[in-house]
């Protein structure tokens, strides 16, 4: 597990390691929150959301905790370390475009487009 500080503009909201009841393999889970409070990035086992696939998923949640909150999985990666590295890349890309609430949607689209894998490389 990387103990690196998150990129500027982000904080670690939750960090957890656990072993599922039906496995010997330790899993990791981490969420990051943007300082604006309007965006959360989660790195977690893909199976948490009921997906029948191995590995981890990067999921963004806009306006967490609000009625109009939306979540989107932007990438699947086999190992936690690789997924967390891509999530950190996403956060840095978002931060380069974000300069307040009026740029939120454009920054989210920019970071998502540059982090999302093509269909040919989805398991990256």
Coordinates of N, CA and C in Angstrom, one line a residue, residues 22-124:
X22 N -14.5 -14.9 2.3 CA -14.4 -16.1 1.4 C -13.1 -16.1 0.7
X23 N -12.0 -15.5 1.2 CA -10.7 -15.4 0.6 C -9.6 -15.3 1.6
X24 N -8.4 -15.7 1.2 CA -7.2 -15.5 2.0 C -6.5 -14.3 1.6
X25 N -6.9 -13.7 0.5 CA -6.2 -12.6 -0.1 C -6.6 -11.2 0.5
X26 N -5.6 -10.5 1.0 CA -5.9 -9.2 1.5 C -6.3 -8.2 0.4
X27 N -7.3 -7.4 0.7 CA -7.8 -6.4 -0.3 C -7.5 -5.0 0.3
X28 N -7.5 -4.0 -0.5 CA -7.4 -2.6 -0.1 C -8.5 -1.8 -0.7
X29 N -8.7 -0.7 0.0 CA -9.8 0.2 -0.3 C -9.3 1.6 0.1
X30 N -9.5 2.6 -0.8 CA -9.1 3.9 -0.5 C -10.0 4.9 -1.2
X31 N -10.4 6.0 -0.4 CA -11.2 7.0 -1.1 C -10.4 8.4 -0.8
X32 N -10.5 9.2 -1.9 CA -9.9 10.5 -1.8 C -11.0 11.5 -2.0
X33 N -10.9 12.7 -1.4 CA -11.9 13.7 -1.5 C -11.2 15.0 -1.9
X34 N -11.8 15.6 -3.0 CA -11.2 16.9 -3.4 C -11.6 18.0 -2.4
X35 N -10.7 18.9 -2.2 CA -10.8 20.0 -1.2 C -12.1 20.8 -1.4
X36 N -12.7 20.8 -2.6 CA -14.0 21.5 -2.8 C -15.1 20.7 -2.1
X37 N -14.9 19.4 -1.9 CA -16.0 18.6 -1.3 C -16.9 18.0 -2.4
X38 N -16.7 18.4 -3.6 CA -17.7 18.1 -4.7 C -17.3 16.8 -5.5
X39 N -16.1 16.2 -5.2 CA -15.7 15.0 -5.9 C -15.0 14.1 -5.0
X40 N -15.3 12.8 -5.2 CA -14.7 11.7 -4.4 C -14.2 10.7 -5.5
X41 N -13.0 10.2 -5.2 CA -12.4 9.2 -6.1 C -12.1 8.0 -5.2
X42 N -12.7 6.9 -5.6 CA -12.5 5.6 -4.8 C -11.7 4.6 -5.6
X43 N -10.8 4.0 -4.9 CA -10.0 2.8 -5.5 C -10.4 1.7 -4.6
X44 N -11.1 0.7 -5.2 CA -11.7 -0.4 -4.4 C -11.8 -1.7 -5.3
X45 N -11.9 -2.8 -4.6 CA -12.1 -4.0 -5.4 C -13.4 -3.9 -6.3
X46 N -13.3 -4.3 -7.5 CA -14.4 -4.2 -8.5 C -15.6 -4.9 -7.9
X47 N -15.4 -6.0 -7.2 CA -16.5 -6.8 -6.7 C -17.4 -6.0 -5.6
X48 N -16.9 -5.0 -5.1 CA -17.7 -4.2 -4.1 C -19.0 -3.7 -4.7
X49 N -18.9 -3.3 -6.0 CA -20.1 -2.9 -6.7 C -20.9 -4.0 -7.4
X50 N -20.6 -5.2 -7.0 CA -21.3 -6.4 -7.6 C -20.8 -6.8 -8.9
X51 N -19.7 -6.3 -9.4 CA -19.2 -6.7 -10.7 C -18.5 -8.1 -10.5
X52 N -18.7 -8.9 -11.5 CA -18.1 -10.2 -11.5 C -16.8 -10.2 -12.3
X53 N -15.8 -9.4 -11.8 CA -14.5 -9.3 -12.4 C -13.4 -9.1 -11.4
X54 N -12.2 -9.6 -11.7 CA -11.1 -9.5 -10.7 C -10.6 -8.0 -10.7
X55 N -9.8 -7.7 -9.8 CA -9.1 -6.5 -9.7 C -9.8 -5.4 -9.1
X56 N -9.4 -4.2 -9.4 CA -9.8 -2.9 -8.7 C -10.5 -2.0 -9.7
X57 N -11.3 -1.1 -9.2 CA -11.9 -0.1 -10.1 C -11.7 1.3 -9.5
X58 N -11.5 2.3 -10.4 CA -11.5 3.7 -10.0 C -12.9 4.2 -10.3
X59 N -13.5 4.7 -9.2 CA -14.9 5.2 -9.4 C -14.9 6.7 -8.9
X60 N -15.5 7.5 -9.6 CA -15.7 8.9 -9.2 C -17.2 9.1 -8.7
X61 N -17.3 9.9 -7.7 CA -18.7 10.3 -7.3 C -18.7 11.8 -7.2
X62 N -19.6 12.4 -8.0 CA -19.8 13.9 -8.0 C -20.8 14.2 -6.9
X63 N -20.5 15.3 -6.2 CA -21.4 15.8 -5.1 C -21.8 14.7 -4.1
X64 N -20.8 14.1 -3.5 CA -21.1 12.9 -2.6 C -22.0 13.4 -1.5
X65 N -23.0 12.5 -1.2 CA -23.9 12.8 -0.1 C -25.1 13.6 -0.5
X66 N -25.2 14.1 -1.7 CA -26.3 14.9 -2.1 C -27.3 14.1 -2.9
X67 N -28.5 14.5 -3.0 CA -29.5 13.8 -3.7 C -29.2 13.6 -5.2
X68 N -28.5 14.5 -5.8 CA -28.2 14.4 -7.2 C -26.8 13.9 -7.5
X69 N -26.2 13.2 -6.5 CA -24.9 12.6 -6.6 C -24.9 11.5 -7.7
X70 N -23.8 11.5 -8.5 CA -23.7 10.5 -9.5 C -22.3 9.8 -9.4
X71 N -22.3 8.5 -9.6 CA -21.0 7.7 -9.6 C -20.8 7.1 -10.9
X72 N -19.5 7.1 -11.3 CA -19.1 6.5 -12.6 C -17.8 5.7 -12.4
X73 N -17.7 4.5 -12.9 CA -16.5 3.8 -12.9 C -15.7 4.2 -14.2
X74 N -14.5 4.6 -14.0 CA -13.7 5.1 -15.1 C -12.6 4.2 -15.6
X75 N -12.3 3.2 -14.7 CA -11.2 2.3 -15.1 C -11.1 1.1 -14.2
X76 N -10.8 0.0 -14.8 CA -10.5 -1.3 -14.1 C -9.0 -1.6 -14.2
X77 N -8.4 -2.0 -13.1 CA -7.0 -2.4 -13.2 C -6.8 -3.7 -12.3
X78 N -6.0 -4.6 -12.6 CA -5.8 -5.8 -11.9 C -5.3 -5.6 -10.5
X79 N -4.3 -4.8 -10.3 CA -3.6 -4.6 -9.0 C -3.9 -3.3 -8.3
X80 N -4.0 -3.3 -7.0 CA -4.3 -2.1 -6.2 C -3.3 -1.0 -6.5
X81 N -2.0 -1.3 -6.6 CA -1.0 -0.3 -6.7 C -1.1 0.4 -8.1
X82 N -1.4 -0.3 -9.1 CA -1.6 0.3 -10.5 C -2.9 1.1 -10.5
X83 N -3.9 0.6 -9.8 CA -5.2 1.4 -9.8 C -5.0 2.7 -9.0
X84 N -4.3 2.6 -7.9 CA -4.1 3.8 -7.1 C -3.2 4.8 -7.8
X85 N -2.2 4.3 -8.6 CA -1.3 5.2 -9.4 C -2.2 6.0 -10.4
X86 N -3.1 5.2 -11.1 CA -4.0 5.9 -12.1 C -4.9 6.9 -11.4
X87 N -5.4 6.5 -10.2 CA -6.3 7.4 -9.5 C -5.6 8.7 -9.2
X88 N -4.3 8.6 -8.8 CA -3.5 9.8 -8.5 C -3.3 10.6 -9.7
X89 N -3.1 9.9 -10.9 CA -2.9 10.6 -12.1 C -4.2 11.4 -12.4
X90 N -5.4 10.7 -12.3 CA -6.7 11.4 -12.5 C -6.8 12.7 -11.6
X91 N -6.4 12.5 -10.3 CA -6.5 13.7 -9.4 C -5.6 14.9 -9.9
X92 N -4.4 14.6 -10.3 CA -3.5 15.6 -10.8 C -4.1 16.3 -12.1
X93 N -4.6 15.4 -13.0 CA -5.2 16.0 -14.2 C -6.4 16.9 -13.9
X94 N -7.2 16.4 -13.0 CA -8.4 17.2 -12.5 C -7.9 18.6 -12.0
X95 N -6.9 18.5 -11.2 CA -6.4 19.7 -10.5 C -5.9 20.7 -11.5
X96 N -5.3 20.2 -12.6 CA -4.7 21.2 -13.6 C -5.8 22.0 -14.3
X97 N -7.0 21.5 -14.3 CA -8.1 22.1 -15.0 C -9.1 22.8 -14.1
X98 N -9.1 22.5 -12.9 CA -10.1 23.0 -11.9 C -9.6 24.3 -11.4
X99 N -10.5 25.3 -11.5 CA -10.2 26.6 -10.9 C -11.5 27.2 -10.3
X100 N -12.3 26.4 -9.8 CA -13.6 26.8 -9.1 C -14.8 26.1 -9.7
X101 N -15.9 26.3 -9.1 CA -17.1 25.5 -9.5 C -17.5 25.7 -10.9
X102 N -17.2 26.8 -11.5 CA -17.6 27.0 -12.9 C -16.7 26.1 -13.9
X103 N -15.6 25.6 -13.4 CA -14.8 24.7 -14.3 C -14.9 23.2 -13.9
X104 N -15.7 22.9 -12.9 CA -15.8 21.5 -12.4 C -16.1 20.5 -13.5
X105 N -17.2 20.7 -14.2 CA -17.5 19.7 -15.3 C -16.4 19.5 -16.3
X106 N -15.8 20.6 -16.7 CA -14.8 20.5 -17.7 C -13.5 19.8 -17.2
X107 N -13.2 20.1 -15.9 CA -12.1 19.4 -15.3 C -12.3 17.9 -15.1
X108 N -13.6 17.6 -14.7 CA -13.9 16.2 -14.5 C -13.9 15.4 -15.9
X109 N -14.4 16.0 -16.9 CA -14.3 15.4 -18.3 C -12.9 15.2 -18.7
X110 N -12.1 16.3 -18.5 CA -10.7 16.2 -19.0 C -9.9 15.1 -18.3
X111 N -10.1 15.0 -17.0 CA -9.3 13.9 -16.2 C -9.9 12.5 -16.6
X112 N -11.2 12.4 -16.7 CA -11.8 11.1 -17.0 C -11.4 10.6 -18.4
X113 N -11.4 11.5 -19.4 CA -11.0 11.1 -20.7 C -9.6 10.7 -20.8
X114 N -8.7 11.3 -20.0 CA -7.3 11.0 -20.1 C -6.9 9.8 -19.2
X115 N -7.8 9.3 -18.3 CA -7.6 8.2 -17.4 C -8.2 6.9 -17.9
X116 N -9.4 7.1 -18.6 CA -10.1 6.0 -19.1 C -9.3 5.2 -20.1
X117 N -9.4 3.8 -20.0 CA -8.7 3.0 -20.9 C -9.5 2.8 -22.2
X118 N -8.9 2.5 -23.3 CA -9.6 2.1 -24.5 C -10.0 0.6 -24.2
X119 N -11.0 0.2 -25.0 CA -11.5 -1.2 -24.8 C -10.4 -2.2 -24.9
X120 N -9.4 -2.0 -25.8 CA -8.3 -2.9 -26.0 C -7.4 -3.0 -24.8
X121 N -7.4 -2.0 -24.0 CA -6.4 -1.9 -22.8 C -7.1 -1.9 -21.5
X122 N -8.4 -2.2 -21.4 CA -9.2 -2.1 -20.2 C -8.6 -2.8 -19.0
X123 N -7.9 -3.9 -19.1 CA -7.4 -4.6 -17.9 C -6.1 -4.0 -17.4
X124 N -5.6 -3.0 -18.1 CA -4.3 -2.4 -17.8 C -3.8 -2.5 -16.5

